Amino acid sequence: MQRIYFLLVLVTQLWIPVCAQVRSTPDTMALFVSGTDGYKSYRIPAIVTTNNGTLLAFCEGRRNNAADAGDIDMLVKRSTDGGRTWSAQQVIWDDSANTCGNPCPVVDAETGAICLLMTHNLGDDKEGDIIKKLSRSTRTVWISRSRDDGLTWSAPENITAATKKKEWGWYATGPGIGIQIQNGLHKGRLVIPCDFSYDDSTTIPKQGHPNMGSHSIYSDDHGATWKLGGTITPKMNECQVIEVADGNGTLLMNMRSYFQRNCRAYAISYDGGITWTAPANVPALVEPVCQASILRYSWPGKKTKSCMLFLNPASAKRINMTIRASFDEGQTWPVIRTLYTGPSAYSCMVLLPGGDIGCLYEAGKKHPYETIVFQKLAAKELLKQK
């Protein structure tokens, strides 16, 4: 099988500011607002389109503060009109004062079912203590399913034994979305990108997060059972996966990097996520060490060309939420557009019914975690090359 190498180059690009502050416009709305509906903060957005064209926007509802641990619930809102209007928020999982978080949904195109992968820990166990094995318990992996277009959800099922090594501490599904492989030997496989912490006595904590890695989990039976895929180390973290348009089902993992180079990293899998190449830098994709989103917009065909989208705070700080488009499988990114110049952080993208693009991202005036914004982008305008 021919190997694909992704040498991304930094090119001269055009920045087009869209909005100077978070505000409601016909195509932009604050979908989750901190301090409303019983939650001090909302974080960690994820969004998918179901087979019926319904949008499902997920996030964590943080009951008492904005911290990553504590009383955190899993929430969802639905839109049946392409994002113009939304339902009231629905609680998918509330486990008393414990942490139910890290939404990473995937839609099975064959069955229509939505699998929502999540993680859980005791509310008074902090991330640092879980990593150091000083916590009362640890981080566990769970799944909930919907077979009625996101209206109802099954009771969360613990799948930790099949998806996490016993020696790992921290664990996160996504955050963002999973994919279903469209081509090759593993066509139909559901793949969820994840990260984890591991013990390594040869590394020095002051170097950042040397004991973190990315990995994949996958299902070949429409989400009924899950297996642990390959790992990507060192110094990798939150990640998103995309299928390469080579017809073979090759996967690319795009990752938050702790190599202190302010850019993303990537790895390749030629076997559906079972093994991965070593991580490599992506100099063109500047980041402040933060979660990001990558999405395939279109496949190459007789009337279409390949298009990949990437969304993140394109800066050394968590500001400047920016979307990019590549037409050559990530070798160059000739289209770039700033969605919001102010404080911003985590994000997720979705292909909307009709072909436009939906962006769900954290943004605020003073800090990035004031709102989760939904913004609709016209594909013809965004993808037009100068």
GROMACS .gro file of C-alpha atoms in nm:
model
  386
    1MET     CA    1   0.000   0.000   0.000
    2GLN     CA    2   0.139   0.334  -0.099
    3ARG     CA    3   0.230   0.549   0.201
    4ILE     CA    4   0.093   0.900   0.224
    5TYR     CA    5   0.310   1.171   0.372
    6PHE     CA    6   0.164   1.494   0.495
    7LEU     CA    7   0.425   1.768   0.463
    8LEU     CA    8   0.223   2.076   0.548
    9VAL     CA    9   0.370   2.407   0.443
   10LEU     CA   10   0.298   2.751   0.578
   11VAL     CA   11   0.159   2.962   0.297
   12THR     CA   12   0.060   3.326   0.268
   13GLN     CA   13  -0.308   3.337   0.353
   14LEU     CA   14  -0.591   3.587   0.379
   15TRP     CA   15  -0.750   3.664   0.715
   16ILE     CA   16  -1.111   3.774   0.697
   17PRO     CA   17  -1.257   3.887   1.029
   18VAL     CA   18  -1.624   3.800   1.070
   19CYS     CA   19  -1.712   3.940   1.409
   20ALA     CA   20  -1.530   4.148   1.669
   21GLN     CA   21  -1.738   4.029   1.963
   22VAL     CA   22  -1.973   3.743   2.052
   23ARG     CA   23  -2.320   3.848   1.945
   24SER     CA   24  -2.634   3.701   1.793
   25THR     CA   25  -2.665   3.737   1.415
   26PRO     CA   26  -2.881   3.544   1.167
   27ASP     CA   27  -2.601   3.287   1.136
   28THR     CA   28  -2.446   3.307   1.485
   29MET     CA   29  -2.607   3.240   1.822
   30ALA     CA   30  -2.497   3.168   2.178
   31LEU     CA   31  -2.637   2.819   2.224
   32PHE     CA   32  -2.520   2.755   2.582
   33VAL     CA   33  -2.468   3.057   2.812
   34SER     CA   34  -2.280   3.030   3.141
   35GLY     CA   35  -2.492   3.103   3.447
   36THR     CA   36  -2.822   3.002   3.287
   37ASP     CA   37  -3.048   2.697   3.319
   38GLY     CA   38  -2.891   2.582   3.644
   39TYR     CA   39  -2.527   2.562   3.539
   40LYS     CA   40  -2.238   2.788   3.631
   41SER     CA   41  -2.052   2.700   3.313
   42TYR     CA   42  -2.085   2.508   2.987
   43ARG     CA   43  -1.783   2.353   2.819
   44ILE     CA   44  -1.656   2.090   2.572
   45PRO     CA   45  -1.879   2.120   2.262
   46ALA     CA   46  -1.953   1.837   2.019
   47ILE     CA   47  -2.201   1.828   1.731
   48VAL     CA   48  -2.326   1.574   1.475
   49THR     CA   49  -2.593   1.548   1.206
   50THR     CA   50  -2.811   1.236   1.227
   51ASN     CA   51  -2.927   1.031   0.930
   52ASN     CA   52  -3.257   1.223   0.947
   53GLY     CA   53  -3.081   1.560   0.925
   54THR     CA   54  -3.125   1.651   1.293
   55LEU     CA   55  -2.842   1.840   1.462
   56LEU     CA   56  -2.738   1.722   1.806
   57ALA     CA   57  -2.522   1.967   2.004
   58PHE     CA   58  -2.360   1.818   2.315
   59CYS     CA   59  -2.164   1.975   2.599
   60GLU     CA   60  -2.079   1.947   2.966
   61GLY     CA   61  -2.300   2.135   3.211
   62ARG     CA   62  -2.077   2.231   3.502
   63ARG     CA   63  -2.306   2.284   3.796
   64ASN     CA   64  -2.101   2.487   4.044
   65ASN     CA   65  -1.788   2.617   3.869
   66ALA     CA   66  -1.585   2.606   3.548
   67ALA     CA   67  -1.335   2.345   3.672
   68ASP     CA   68  -1.277   2.016   3.488
   69ALA     CA   69  -1.385   1.813   3.792
   70GLY     CA   70  -1.690   1.836   4.017
   71ASP     CA   71  -2.064   1.812   3.959
   72ILE     CA   72  -2.074   1.788   3.578
   73ASP     CA   73  -2.363   1.658   3.365
   74MET     CA   74  -2.383   1.554   2.999
   75LEU     CA   75  -2.628   1.769   2.801
   76VAL     CA   76  -2.772   1.786   2.449
   77LYS     CA   77  -2.985   2.022   2.241
   78ARG     CA   78  -3.159   1.925   1.916
   79SER     CA   79  -3.236   2.120   1.600
   80THR     CA   80  -3.457   1.988   1.322
   81ASP     CA   81  -3.428   2.297   1.098
   82GLY     CA   82  -3.057   2.314   1.027
   83GLY     CA   83  -2.965   2.511   1.338
   84ARG     CA   84  -3.214   2.798   1.311
   85THR     CA   85  -3.398   2.693   1.628
   86TRP     CA   86  -3.305   2.457   1.909
   87SER     CA   87  -3.481   2.253   2.175
   88ALA     CA   88  -3.440   2.309   2.546
   89GLN     CA   89  -3.135   2.135   2.683
   90GLN     CA   90  -3.178   1.772   2.782
   91VAL     CA   91  -2.977   1.591   3.050
   92ILE     CA   92  -2.835   1.266   2.914
   93TRP     CA   93  -2.632   1.173   3.222
   94ASP     CA   94  -2.636   1.315   3.574
   95ASP     CA   95  -2.455   1.108   3.835
   96SER     CA   96  -2.511   1.315   4.147
   97ALA     CA   97  -2.200   1.526   4.227
   98ASN     CA   98  -1.970   1.324   3.999
   99THR     CA   99  -1.815   1.416   3.664
  100CYS     CA  100  -1.988   1.294   3.344
  101GLY     CA  101  -1.802   1.449   3.054
  102ASN     CA  102  -1.596   1.452   2.736
  103PRO     CA  103  -1.873   1.398   2.476
  104CYS     CA  104  -1.758   1.219   2.160
  105PRO     CA  105  -2.058   1.111   1.948
  106VAL     CA  106  -2.052   0.915   1.625
  107VAL     CA  107  -2.343   0.844   1.389
  108ASP     CA  108  -2.366   0.499   1.233
  109ALA     CA  109  -2.474   0.571   0.876
  110GLU     CA  110  -2.581   0.210   0.826
  111THR     CA  111  -2.814   0.177   1.126
  112GLY     CA  112  -2.891   0.541   1.211
  113ALA     CA  113  -2.794   0.486   1.575
  114ILE     CA  114  -2.593   0.750   1.760
  115CYS     CA  115  -2.322   0.629   1.995
  116LEU     CA  116  -2.213   0.881   2.257
  117LEU     CA  117  -1.878   0.797   2.414
  118MET     CA  118  -1.806   0.967   2.747
  119THR     CA  119  -1.585   0.954   3.055
  120HIS     CA  120  -1.659   0.956   3.429
  121ASN     CA  121  -1.478   1.019   3.755
  122LEU     CA  122  -1.568   1.096   4.114
  123GLY     CA  123  -1.645   1.463   4.150
  124ASP     CA  124  -1.379   1.523   4.415
  125ASP     CA  125  -1.102   1.346   4.218
  126LYS     CA  126  -0.886   1.601   4.035
  127GLU     CA  127  -0.710   1.540   3.704
  128GLY     CA  128  -0.363   1.580   3.856
  129ASP     CA  129  -0.438   1.326   4.127
  130ILE     CA  130  -0.583   1.079   3.876
  131ILE     CA  131  -0.266   1.109   3.665
  132LYS     CA  132  -0.044   1.054   3.973
  133LYS     CA  133  -0.264   0.765   4.100
  134LEU     CA  134  -0.340   0.959   4.419
  135SER     CA  135  -0.718   0.982   4.365
  136ARG     CA  136  -0.984   0.772   4.539
  137SER     CA  137  -1.085   0.620   4.206
  138THR     CA  138  -0.987   0.670   3.843
  139ARG     CA  139  -1.123   0.783   3.507
  140THR     CA  140  -1.363   0.538   3.338
  141VAL     CA  141  -1.507   0.503   2.985
  142TRP     CA  142  -1.880   0.486   2.910
  143ILE     CA  143  -2.126   0.475   2.621
  144SER     CA  144  -2.491   0.579   2.577
  145ARG     CA  145  -2.690   0.511   2.261
  146SER     CA  146  -2.988   0.669   2.088
  147ARG     CA  147  -3.196   0.491   1.826
  148ASP     CA  148  -3.466   0.757   1.790
  149ASP     CA  149  -3.272   1.050   1.643
  150GLY     CA  150  -3.144   1.176   1.978
  151LEU     CA  151  -3.480   1.203   2.153
  152THR     CA  152  -3.398   0.944   2.418
  153TRP     CA  153  -3.075   0.783   2.539
  154SER     CA  154  -2.991   0.449   2.694
  155ALA     CA  155  -2.848   0.423   3.045
  156PRO     CA  156  -2.470   0.471   3.025
  157GLU     CA  157  -2.274   0.145   2.999
  158ASN     CA  158  -1.925   0.105   3.143
  159ILE     CA  159  -1.682  -0.017   2.873
  160THR     CA  160  -1.359   0.062   3.059
  161ALA     CA  161  -1.238  -0.298   3.073
  162ALA     CA  162  -1.231  -0.319   2.693
  163THR     CA  163  -1.093   0.029   2.619
  164LYS     CA  164  -0.845   0.128   2.891
  165LYS     CA  165  -0.524  -0.031   3.013
  166LYS     CA  166  -0.513  -0.086   3.388
  167GLU     CA  167  -0.189   0.111   3.427
  168TRP     CA  168  -0.336   0.425   3.267
  169GLY     CA  169  -0.464   0.708   3.484
  170TRP     CA  170  -0.635   0.996   3.305
  171TYR     CA  171  -0.852   0.923   3.002
  172ALA     CA  172  -1.061   1.136   2.769
  173THR     CA  173  -1.286   1.046   2.478
  174GLY     CA  174  -1.239   1.305   2.203
  175PRO     CA  175  -1.356   1.558   2.284
  176GLY     CA  176  -1.530   1.624   1.954
  177ILE     CA  177  -1.660   1.349   1.727
  178GLY     CA  178  -1.579   1.002   1.604
  179ILE     CA  179  -1.602   0.877   1.245
  180GLN     CA  180  -1.720   0.574   1.049
  181ILE     CA  181  -1.468   0.447   0.795
  182GLN     CA  182  -1.607   0.476   0.441
  183ASN     CA  183  -1.353   0.279   0.237
  184GLY     CA  184  -1.113  -0.013   0.245
  185LEU     CA  185  -1.085  -0.331   0.446
  186HIS     CA  186  -1.238  -0.175   0.759
  187LYS     CA  187  -1.532  -0.002   0.593
  188GLY     CA  188  -1.814   0.050   0.845
  189ARG     CA  189  -1.584   0.056   1.149
  190LEU     CA  190  -1.663   0.321   1.411
  191VAL     CA  191  -1.351   0.497   1.538
  192ILE     CA  192  -1.330   0.721   1.845
  193PRO     CA  193  -1.018   0.934   1.913
  194CYS     CA  194  -0.907   0.943   2.278
  195ASP     CA  195  -0.618   1.037   2.506
  196PHE     CA  196  -0.465   0.894   2.823
  197SER     CA  197  -0.193   0.937   3.083
  198TYR     CA  198   0.072   0.676   3.150
  199ASP     CA  199   0.366   0.622   3.384
  200ASP     CA  200   0.714   0.693   3.252
  201SER     CA  201   0.993   0.733   3.507
  202THR     CA  202   1.237   0.857   3.241
  203THR     CA  203   1.055   1.186   3.175
  204ILE     CA  204   1.055   1.513   3.364
  205PRO     CA  205   0.714   1.666   3.447
  206LYS     CA  206   0.847   2.023   3.405
  207GLN     CA  207   0.875   1.957   3.031
  208GLY     CA  208   0.498   1.990   3.003
  209HIS     CA  209   0.289   1.674   2.974
  210PRO     CA  210   0.541   1.408   2.872
  211ASN     CA  211   0.327   1.130   3.017
  212MET     CA  212   0.024   1.189   2.792
  213GLY     CA  213  -0.065   1.012   2.471
  214SER     CA  214  -0.338   0.985   2.209
  215HIS     CA  215  -0.507   0.662   2.102
  216SER     CA  216  -0.812   0.517   1.929
  217ILE     CA  217  -1.090   0.280   2.023
  218TYR     CA  218  -1.310   0.112   1.763
  219SER     CA  219  -1.618  -0.101   1.701
  220ASP     CA  220  -1.685  -0.341   1.415
  221ASP     CA  221  -2.038  -0.433   1.527
  222HIS     CA  222  -2.217  -0.096   1.508
  223GLY     CA  223  -2.119   0.010   1.857
  224ALA     CA  224  -2.227  -0.301   2.046
  225THR     CA  225  -1.873  -0.381   2.161
  226TRP     CA  226  -1.549  -0.180   2.160
  227LYS     CA  227  -1.178  -0.257   2.137
  228LEU     CA  228  -0.864  -0.062   2.222
  229GLY     CA  229  -0.665   0.053   1.921
  230GLY     CA  230  -0.312   0.184   1.894
  231THR     CA  231  -0.140   0.455   2.097
  232ILE     CA  232   0.054   0.764   1.988
  233THR     CA  233   0.325   0.892   2.222
  234PRO     CA  234   0.496   1.089   2.362
  235LYS     CA  235   0.347   1.427   2.456
  236MET     CA  236   0.021   1.393   2.264
  237ASN     CA  237  -0.324   1.470   2.405
  238GLU     CA  238  -0.679   1.557   2.288
  239CYS     CA  239  -0.727   1.450   1.928
  240GLN     CA  240  -0.961   1.417   1.632
  241VAL     CA  241  -0.953   1.163   1.349
  242ILE     CA  242  -1.033   1.191   0.977
  243GLU     CA  243  -1.027   0.943   0.688
  244VAL     CA  244  -0.785   1.019   0.408
  245ALA     CA  245  -0.924   1.020   0.052
  246ASP     CA  246  -0.699   0.743  -0.081
  247GLY     CA  247  -0.972   0.479  -0.113
  248ASN     CA  248  -0.795   0.252   0.135
  249GLY     CA  249  -0.948   0.374   0.461
  250THR     CA  250  -0.624   0.536   0.579
  251LEU     CA  251  -0.676   0.745   0.893
  252LEU     CA  252  -0.510   1.068   1.006
  253MET     CA  253  -0.508   1.165   1.374
  254ASN     CA  254  -0.474   1.539   1.441
  255MET     CA  255  -0.351   1.604   1.796
  256ARG     CA  256  -0.289   1.861   2.066
  257SER     CA  257   0.086   1.860   2.120
  258TYR     CA  258   0.302   1.923   2.428
  259PHE     CA  259   0.629   1.959   2.239
  260GLN     CA  260   0.607   2.335   2.311
  261ARG     CA  261   0.621   2.430   1.943
  262ASN     CA  262   0.277   2.597   1.921
  263CYS     CA  263   0.159   2.372   1.640
  264ARG     CA  264  -0.052   2.063   1.593
  265ALA     CA  265   0.082   1.713   1.541
  266TYR     CA  266  -0.042   1.422   1.332
  267ALA     CA  267  -0.007   1.044   1.299
  268ILE     CA  268  -0.127   0.797   1.035
  269SER     CA  269  -0.298   0.458   1.062
  270TYR     CA  270  -0.309   0.214   0.769
  271ASP     CA  271  -0.508  -0.052   0.955
  272GLY     CA  272  -0.819   0.126   1.079
  273GLY     CA  273  -0.671   0.262   1.402
  274ILE     CA  274  -0.509  -0.056   1.532
  275THR     CA  275  -0.159   0.091   1.495
  276TRP     CA  276  -0.028   0.445   1.435
  277THR     CA  277   0.290   0.606   1.309
  278ALA     CA  278   0.501   0.821   1.539
  279PRO     CA  279   0.374   1.179   1.585
  280ALA     CA  280   0.502   1.454   1.357
  281ASN     CA  281   0.462   1.831   1.369
  282VAL     CA  282   0.218   2.027   1.148
  283PRO     CA  283   0.384   2.373   1.132
  284ALA     CA  284   0.102   2.531   0.930
  285LEU     CA  285  -0.157   2.459   1.199
  286VAL     CA  286  -0.066   2.702   1.476
  287GLU     CA  287  -0.217   2.629   1.818
  288PRO     CA  288  -0.198   2.750   2.181
  289VAL     CA  289  -0.197   2.388   2.313
  290CYS     CA  290  -0.572   2.336   2.292
  291GLN     CA  291  -0.834   2.101   2.154
  292ALA     CA  292  -0.922   2.146   1.785
  293SER     CA  293  -1.161   2.009   1.521
  294ILE     CA  294  -1.098   1.847   1.183
  295LEU     CA  295  -1.369   1.735   0.939
  296ARG     CA  296  -1.396   1.593   0.589
  297TYR     CA  297  -1.627   1.821   0.392
  298SER     CA  298  -1.618   1.630   0.062
  299TRP     CA  299  -1.463   1.332  -0.115
  300PRO     CA  300  -1.300   1.356  -0.458
  301GLY     CA  301  -1.535   1.260  -0.740
  302LYS     CA  302  -1.646   1.348  -1.091
  303LYS     CA  303  -1.821   1.664  -0.976
  304THR     CA  304  -1.651   1.726  -0.642
  305LYS     CA  305  -1.300   1.777  -0.515
  306SER     CA  306  -1.145   1.665  -0.191
  307CYS     CA  307  -1.193   1.911   0.095
  308MET     CA  308  -1.084   1.893   0.458
  309LEU     CA  309  -1.168   2.157   0.721
  310PHE     CA  310  -0.976   2.250   1.035
  311LEU     CA  311  -1.096   2.473   1.321
  312ASN     CA  312  -0.904   2.601   1.625
  313PRO     CA  313  -0.777   2.911   1.806
  314ALA     CA  314  -0.502   2.999   1.557
  315SER     CA  315  -0.268   3.174   1.798
  316ALA     CA  316  -0.018   3.121   2.077
  317LYS     CA  317  -0.305   3.204   2.315
  318ARG     CA  318  -0.667   3.088   2.329
  319ILE     CA  319  -0.798   3.357   2.097
  320ASN     CA  320  -0.875   3.393   1.726
  321MET     CA  321  -1.109   3.104   1.639
  322THR     CA  322  -1.021   3.027   1.277
  323ILE     CA  323  -1.138   2.781   1.013
  324ARG     CA  324  -0.917   2.657   0.729
  325ALA     CA  325  -0.980   2.447   0.419
  326SER     CA  326  -0.744   2.213   0.234
  327PHE     CA  327  -0.804   2.066  -0.112
  328ASP     CA  328  -0.494   1.845  -0.120
  329GLU     CA  329  -0.541   1.624   0.188
  330GLY     CA  330  -0.373   1.868   0.425
  331GLN     CA  331  -0.059   1.950   0.230
  332THR     CA  332  -0.163   2.317   0.204
  333TRP     CA  333  -0.443   2.528   0.355
  334PRO     CA  334  -0.518   2.803   0.099
  335VAL     CA  335  -0.849   2.909   0.257
  336ILE     CA  336  -0.848   3.065   0.602
  337ARG     CA  337  -1.118   3.267   0.776
  338THR     CA  338  -1.133   3.408   1.127
  339LEU     CA  339  -1.471   3.344   1.287
  340TYR     CA  340  -1.404   3.528   1.612
  341THR     CA  341  -1.100   3.734   1.712
  342GLY     CA  342  -1.159   3.727   2.088
  343PRO     CA  343  -1.108   3.464   2.359
  344SER     CA  344  -1.199   3.118   2.227
  345ALA     CA  345  -1.104   2.757   2.291
  346TYR     CA  346  -1.264   2.415   2.218
  347SER     CA  347  -1.461   2.355   1.899
  348CYS     CA  348  -1.641   2.106   1.676
  349MET     CA  349  -1.764   2.115   1.316
  350VAL     CA  350  -2.053   1.947   1.136
  351LEU     CA  351  -2.176   1.917   0.777
  352LEU     CA  352  -2.524   2.068   0.772
  353PRO     CA  353  -2.819   1.941   0.565
  354GLY     CA  354  -2.788   2.119   0.230
  355GLY     CA  355  -2.408   2.132   0.237
  356ASP     CA  356  -2.328   2.431   0.457
  357ILE     CA  357  -2.098   2.408   0.760
  358GLY     CA  358  -2.185   2.437   1.128
  359CYS     CA  359  -1.926   2.541   1.387
  360LEU     CA  360  -1.982   2.494   1.759
  361TYR     CA  361  -1.716   2.662   1.971
  362GLU     CA  362  -1.635   2.819   2.306
  363ALA     CA  363  -1.606   3.198   2.307
  364GLY     CA  364  -1.641   3.501   2.531
  365LYS     CA  365  -1.551   3.865   2.578
  366LYS     CA  366  -1.324   3.831   2.883
  367HIS     CA  367  -1.245   3.458   2.874
  368PRO     CA  368  -1.322   3.172   2.632
  369TYR     CA  369  -1.570   2.987   2.852
  370GLU     CA  370  -1.859   3.234   2.874
  371THR     CA  371  -2.067   3.080   2.594
  372ILE     CA  372  -2.079   2.797   2.345
  373VAL     CA  373  -2.158   2.954   2.009
  374PHE     CA  374  -2.320   2.793   1.705
  375GLN     CA  375  -2.222   2.957   1.377
  376LYS     CA  376  -2.342   2.862   1.031
  377LEU     CA  377  -2.107   2.917   0.735
  378ALA     CA  378  -2.210   2.924   0.371
  379ALA     CA  379  -1.989   2.667   0.200
  380LYS     CA  380  -1.985   2.844  -0.139
  381GLU     CA  381  -1.850   3.158   0.025
  382LEU     CA  382  -1.605   2.987   0.257
  383LEU     CA  383  -1.455   2.746   0.005
  384LYS     CA  384  -1.418   2.998  -0.276
  385GLN     CA  385  -1.050   3.034  -0.360
  386LYS     CA  386  -0.910   3.372  -0.459
   0.00000   0.00000   0.00000
